[in-house]
JSON list of C-alpha atoms in Angstrom, two decimals:
[
{"chain": "A", "resi": 1, "resn": "MET", "atom": "CA", "xyz": [25.57, 9.22, 2.27]},
{"chain": "A", "resi": 2, "resn": "SER", "atom": "CA", "xyz": [25.86, 8.53, 6.15]},
{"chain": "A", "resi": 3, "resn": "ILE", "atom": "CA", "xyz": [21.34, 7.72, 7.82]},
{"chain": "A", "resi": 4, "resn": "ASP", "atom": "CA", "xyz": [20.75, 9.27, 10.41]},
{"chain": "A", "resi": 5, "resn": "PRO", "atom": "CA", "xyz": [20.25, 6.13, 13.59]},
{"chain": "A", "resi": 6, "resn": "LEU", "atom": "CA", "xyz": [17.50, 7.38, 14.41]},
{"chain": "A", "resi": 7, "resn": "VAL", "atom": "CA", "xyz": [15.90, 7.86, 10.98]},
{"chain": "A", "resi": 8, "resn": "LEU", "atom": "CA", "xyz": [17.02, 3.88, 10.27]},
{"chain": "A", "resi": 9, "resn": "LEU", "atom": "CA", "xyz": [15.17, 3.24, 13.86]},
{"chain": "A", "resi": 10, "resn": "ALA", "atom": "CA", "xyz": [12.19, 5.09, 12.62]},
{"chain": "A", "resi": 11, "resn": "VAL", "atom": "CA", "xyz": [12.03, 2.97, 9.72]},
{"chain": "A", "resi": 12, "resn": "ALA", "atom": "CA", "xyz": [12.93, -0.38, 10.75]},
{"chain": "A", "resi": 13, "resn": "GLY", "atom": "CA", "xyz": [9.93, 0.62, 13.70]},
{"chain": "A", "resi": 14, "resn": "GLY", "atom": "CA", "xyz": [6.80, 2.07, 11.26]},
{"chain": "A", "resi": 15, "resn": "GLY", "atom": "CA", "xyz": [8.34, -1.11, 8.84]},
{"chain": "A", "resi": 16, "resn": "GLY", "atom": "CA", "xyz": [7.60, -3.85, 11.46]},
{"chain": "A", "resi": 17, "resn": "LEU", "atom": "CA", "xyz": [4.08, -2.73, 12.45]},
{"chain": "A", "resi": 18, "resn": "GLY", "atom": "CA", "xyz": [3.29, -1.88, 8.78]},
{"chain": "A", "resi": 19, "resn": "GLY", "atom": "CA", "xyz": [3.81, -5.26, 7.58]},
{"chain": "A", "resi": 20, "resn": "MET", "atom": "CA", "xyz": [2.03, -6.74, 11.19]},
{"chain": "A", "resi": 21, "resn": "ALA", "atom": "CA", "xyz": [-0.94, -3.89, 9.93]},
{"chain": "A", "resi": 22, "resn": "ARG", "atom": "CA", "xyz": [-0.65, -5.78, 6.37]},
{"chain": "A", "resi": 23, "resn": "LEU", "atom": "CA", "xyz": [-1.14, -9.21, 8.04]},
{"chain": "A", "resi": 24, "resn": "ALA", "atom": "CA", "xyz": [-4.17, -8.49, 9.64]},
{"chain": "A", "resi": 25, "resn": "VAL", "atom": "CA", "xyz": [-5.90, -6.33, 7.62]},
{"chain": "A", "resi": 26, "resn": "GLY", "atom": "CA", "xyz": [-5.28, -8.45, 4.23]},
{"chain": "A", "resi": 27, "resn": "ASN", "atom": "CA", "xyz": [-6.56, -11.03, 6.21]},
{"chain": "A", "resi": 28, "resn": "LEU", "atom": "CA", "xyz": [-10.02, -9.91, 7.37]},
{"chain": "A", "resi": 29, "resn": "VAL", "atom": "CA", "xyz": [-10.49, -8.85, 3.75]},
{"chain": "A", "resi": 30, "resn": "ALA", "atom": "CA", "xyz": [-9.57, -12.05, 1.94]},
{"chain": "A", "resi": 31, "resn": "ARG", "atom": "CA", "xyz": [-12.19, -13.70, 4.89]},
{"chain": "A", "resi": 32, "resn": "TRP", "atom": "CA", "xyz": [-14.72, -11.41, 4.50]},
{"chain": "A", "resi": 33, "resn": "LEU", "atom": "CA", "xyz": [-14.51, -11.21, 0.81]},
{"chain": "A", "resi": 34, "resn": "ASP", "atom": "CA", "xyz": [-13.39, -14.16, 0.12]},
{"chain": "A", "resi": 35, "resn": "ALA", "atom": "CA", "xyz": [-14.05, -14.05, -3.84]},
{"chain": "A", "resi": 36, "resn": "GLY", "atom": "CA", "xyz": [-12.18, -15.90, -5.61]},
{"chain": "A", "resi": 37, "resn": "LEU", "atom": "CA", "xyz": [-9.75, -12.08, -6.17]},
{"chain": "A", "resi": 38, "resn": "PRO", "atom": "CA", "xyz": [-6.96, -11.22, -3.79]},
{"chain": "A", "resi": 39, "resn": "TRP", "atom": "CA", "xyz": [-9.16, -8.57, -1.74]},
{"chain": "A", "resi": 40, "resn": "GLY", "atom": "CA", "xyz": [-6.72, -8.36, 1.10]},
{"chain": "A", "resi": 41, "resn": "THR", "atom": "CA", "xyz": [-4.38, -6.91, -1.11]},
{"chain": "A", "resi": 42, "resn": "LEU", "atom": "CA", "xyz": [-6.13, -5.15, -3.01]},
{"chain": "A", "resi": 43, "resn": "VAL", "atom": "CA", "xyz": [-7.49, -2.96, -0.05]},
{"chain": "A", "resi": 44, "resn": "VAL", "atom": "CA", "xyz": [-4.33, -2.68, 1.18]},
{"chain": "A", "resi": 45, "resn": "ASN", "atom": "CA", "xyz": [-2.79, -1.21, -1.89]},
{"chain": "A", "resi": 46, "resn": "LEU", "atom": "CA", "xyz": [-5.47, 0.96, -1.88]},
{"chain": "A", "resi": 47, "resn": "SER", "atom": "CA", "xyz": [-5.42, 2.44, 1.59]},
{"chain": "A", "resi": 48, "resn": "GLY", "atom": "CA", "xyz": [-1.69, 2.81, 1.47]},
{"chain": "A", "resi": 49, "resn": "ALA", "atom": "CA", "xyz": [-2.04, 4.83, -1.30]},
{"chain": "A", "resi": 50, "resn": "LEU", "atom": "CA", "xyz": [-5.30, 6.78, 0.54]},
{"chain": "A", "resi": 51, "resn": "LEU", "atom": "CA", "xyz": [-2.96, 6.73, 3.61]},
{"chain": "A", "resi": 52, "resn": "MET", "atom": "CA", "xyz": [-0.23, 8.40, 1.55]},
{"chain": "A", "resi": 53, "resn": "GLY", "atom": "CA", "xyz": [-1.79, 11.03, 0.25]},
{"chain": "A", "resi": 54, "resn": "LEU", "atom": "CA", "xyz": [-2.49, 12.21, 3.74]},
{"chain": "A", "resi": 55, "resn": "ALA", "atom": "CA", "xyz": [0.41, 12.31, 4.62]},
{"chain": "A", "resi": 56, "resn": "ALA", "atom": "CA", "xyz": [1.94, 13.83, 2.40]},
{"chain": "A", "resi": 57, "resn": "GLY", "atom": "CA", "xyz": [-1.18, 16.22, 2.32]},
{"chain": "A", "resi": 58, "resn": "MET", "atom": "CA", "xyz": [-0.05, 17.19, 5.92]},
{"chain": "A", "resi": 59, "resn": "LEU", "atom": "CA", "xyz": [3.01, 16.74, 6.07]},
{"chain": "A", "resi": 60, "resn": "GLY", "atom": "CA", "xyz": [4.53, 17.19, 3.05]},
{"chain": "A", "resi": 61, "resn": "LEU", "atom": "CA", "xyz": [6.20, 16.23, 0.68]},
{"chain": "A", "resi": 62, "resn": "PRO", "atom": "CA", "xyz": [9.96, 14.62, 2.71]},
{"chain": "A", "resi": 63, "resn": "ASP", "atom": "CA", "xyz": [12.67, 16.70, 3.30]},
{"chain": "A", "resi": 64, "resn": "ARG", "atom": "CA", "xyz": [15.43, 16.78, 5.86]},
{"chain": "A", "resi": 65, "resn": "GLU", "atom": "CA", "xyz": [13.99, 19.42, 7.66]},
{"chain": "A", "resi": 66, "resn": "ALA", "atom": "CA", "xyz": [11.43, 17.09, 8.28]},
{"chain": "A", "resi": 67, "resn": "GLY", "atom": "CA", "xyz": [12.20, 15.12, 11.14]},
{"chain": "A", "resi": 68, "resn": "LEU", "atom": "CA", "xyz": [10.87, 11.81, 11.69]},
{"chain": "A", "resi": 69, "resn": "ALA", "atom": "CA", "xyz": [7.82, 12.13, 11.05]},
{"chain": "A", "resi": 70, "resn": "TRP", "atom": "CA", "xyz": [8.24, 10.92, 7.03]},
{"chain": "A", "resi": 71, "resn": "PRO", "atom": "CA", "xyz": [10.70, 8.20, 7.44]},
{"chain": "A", "resi": 72, "resn": "LEU", "atom": "CA", "xyz": [8.41, 7.02, 10.30]},
{"chain": "A", "resi": 73, "resn": "LEU", "atom": "CA", "xyz": [4.77, 6.93, 8.66]},
{"chain": "A", "resi": 74, "resn": "ALA", "atom": "CA", "xyz": [5.72, 7.13, 4.89]},
{"chain": "A", "resi": 75, "resn": "ILE", "atom": "CA", "xyz": [8.74, 5.17, 4.20]},
{"chain": "A", "resi": 76, "resn": "GLY", "atom": "CA", "xyz": [8.59, 2.56, 7.66]},
{"chain": "A", "resi": 77, "resn": "LEU", "atom": "CA", "xyz": [4.17, 2.63, 8.08]},
{"chain": "A", "resi": 78, "resn": "LEU", "atom": "CA", "xyz": [3.04, 2.52, 4.82]},
{"chain": "A", "resi": 79, "resn": "GLY", "atom": "CA", "xyz": [6.47, 0.79, 3.55]},
{"chain": "A", "resi": 80, "resn": "GLY", "atom": "CA", "xyz": [5.58, -2.27, 5.73]},
{"chain": "A", "resi": 81, "resn": "TYR", "atom": "CA", "xyz": [2.32, -2.04, 4.34]},
{"chain": "A", "resi": 82, "resn": "THR", "atom": "CA", "xyz": [1.38, -1.87, 1.35]},
{"chain": "A", "resi": 83, "resn": "THR", "atom": "CA", "xyz": [2.86, -4.28, -0.87]},
{"chain": "A", "resi": 84, "resn": "VAL", "atom": "CA", "xyz": [3.70, -4.80, -4.53]},
{"chain": "A", "resi": 85, "resn": "SER", "atom": "CA", "xyz": [5.59, -7.82, -4.52]},
{"chain": "A", "resi": 86, "resn": "SER", "atom": "CA", "xyz": [2.31, -9.43, -3.33]},
{"chain": "A", "resi": 87, "resn": "PHE", "atom": "CA", "xyz": [-0.01, -7.51, -6.23]},
{"chain": "A", "resi": 88, "resn": "SER", "atom": "CA", "xyz": [2.67, -9.02, -8.76]},
{"chain": "A", "resi": 89, "resn": "LEU", "atom": "CA", "xyz": [2.80, -12.58, -7.36]},
{"chain": "A", "resi": 90, "resn": "GLN", "atom": "CA", "xyz": [-0.92, -13.00, -7.08]},
{"chain": "A", "resi": 91, "resn": "THR", "atom": "CA", "xyz": [-1.87, -11.11, -10.92]},
{"chain": "A", "resi": 92, "resn": "LEU", "atom": "CA", "xyz": [0.87, -14.69, -12.45]},
{"chain": "A", "resi": 93, "resn": "THR", "atom": "CA", "xyz": [-1.31, -16.69, -9.85]},
{"chain": "A", "resi": 94, "resn": "LEU", "atom": "CA", "xyz": [-4.30, -15.75, -11.48]},
{"chain": "A", "resi": 95, "resn": "TRP", "atom": "CA", "xyz": [-2.83, -15.34, -14.83]},
{"chain": "A", "resi": 96, "resn": "GLN", "atom": "CA", "xyz": [-2.46, -19.19, -14.51]},
{"chain": "A", "resi": 97, "resn": "GLN", "atom": "CA", "xyz": [-4.79, -20.38, -13.27]},
{"chain": "A", "resi": 98, "resn": "ARG", "atom": "CA", "xyz": [-5.73, -19.06, -17.04]},
{"chain": "A", "resi": 99, "resn": "ARG", "atom": "CA", "xyz": [-7.86, -16.80, -15.07]},
{"chain": "A", "resi": 100, "resn": "ARG", "atom": "CA", "xyz": [-6.86, -14.28, -17.67]},
{"chain": "A", "resi": 101, "resn": "VAL", "atom": "CA", "xyz": [-9.26, -11.00, -17.37]},
{"chain": "A", "resi": 102, "resn": "ALA", "atom": "CA", "xyz": [-9.60, -11.27, -13.53]},
{"chain": "A", "resi": 103, "resn": "ALA", "atom": "CA", "xyz": [-5.52, -10.89, -13.36]},
{"chain": "A", "resi": 104, "resn": "VAL", "atom": "CA", "xyz": [-6.14, -8.04, -16.34]},
{"chain": "A", "resi": 105, "resn": "GLY", "atom": "CA", "xyz": [-8.62, -6.63, -14.23]},
{"chain": "A", "resi": 106, "resn": "TYR", "atom": "CA", "xyz": [-7.14, -6.32, -11.38]},
{"chain": "A", "resi": 107, "resn": "VAL", "atom": "CA", "xyz": [-3.91, -5.05, -12.80]},
{"chain": "A", "resi": 108, "resn": "ALA", "atom": "CA", "xyz": [-6.20, -2.16, -13.51]},
{"chain": "A", "resi": 109, "resn": "LEU", "atom": "CA", "xyz": [-8.59, -1.99, -11.36]},
{"chain": "A", "resi": 110, "resn": "THR", "atom": "CA", "xyz": [-4.80, -1.32, -8.16]},
{"chain": "A", "resi": 111, "resn": "LEU", "atom": "CA", "xyz": [-4.09, 1.45, -10.81]},
{"chain": "A", "resi": 112, "resn": "GLY", "atom": "CA", "xyz": [-6.09, 2.99, -11.43]},
{"chain": "A", "resi": 113, "resn": "ALA", "atom": "CA", "xyz": [-8.26, 3.04, -8.31]},
{"chain": "A", "resi": 114, "resn": "GLY", "atom": "CA", "xyz": [-4.04, 3.14, -6.51]},
{"chain": "A", "resi": 115, "resn": "GLY", "atom": "CA", "xyz": [-3.25, 6.18, -8.94]},
{"chain": "A", "resi": 116, "resn": "ALA", "atom": "CA", "xyz": [-6.60, 8.12, -7.64]},
{"chain": "A", "resi": 117, "resn": "ALA", "atom": "CA", "xyz": [-6.55, 7.24, -4.26]},
{"chain": "A", "resi": 118, "resn": "LEU", "atom": "CA", "xyz": [-3.80, 8.70, -3.52]},
{"chain": "A", "resi": 119, "resn": "PRO", "atom": "CA", "xyz": [-4.22, 12.04, -4.67]},
{"chain": "A", "resi": 120, "resn": "ALA", "atom": "CA", "xyz": [-7.63, 11.95, -2.51]},
{"chain": "A", "resi": 121, "resn": "GLY", "atom": "CA", "xyz": [-6.07, 11.72, 0.58]},
{"chain": "A", "resi": 122, "resn": "VAL", "atom": "CA", "xyz": [-4.35, 14.29, -0.74]},
{"chain": "A", "resi": 123, "resn": "TRP", "atom": "CA", "xyz": [-7.24, 16.40, -1.19]},
{"chain": "A", "resi": 124, "resn": "LEU", "atom": "CA", "xyz": [-8.61, 15.59, 2.26]},
{"chain": "A", "resi": 125, "resn": "ALA", "atom": "CA", "xyz": [-5.61, 16.50, 4.41]},
{"chain": "A", "resi": 126, "resn": "GLY", "atom": "CA", "xyz": [-6.12, 19.62, 3.07]},
{"chain": "A", "resi": 127, "resn": "GLY", "atom": "CA", "xyz": [-3.53, 19.47, 0.61]},
{"chain": "A", "resi": 128, "resn": "LEU", "atom": "CA", "xyz": [-5.48, 20.11, -3.22]},
{"chain": "A", "resi": 129, "resn": "PRO", "atom": "CA", "xyz": [-7.63, 22.90, -3.94]}
]
């Protein structure tokens, strides 16, 4: 399988920007809502799902003729912005702290709201009736 070098650069550049945005947004929200839950990661993941929906609604699903927009925005930027690894670690930490209800609630909130945020983004972009 061969990947166009421009696609690789688009993904790398987008991923770097997405990672920096994740750090900034996550820290800002964590300072603002410091209430014992990983709110920064939750906000990043939910906003990332909404933005992915907007990208899908505006750009369509990825195909080979889409150019660099999808690799740059969806794979790079939003792939670097959202984070399952932090979500998983924070859930485990809550569980190990014996905060079982908080851990289960965090998983349910992330999955439920994230599952709703993506189609909301598609709808906002005019992609759903």
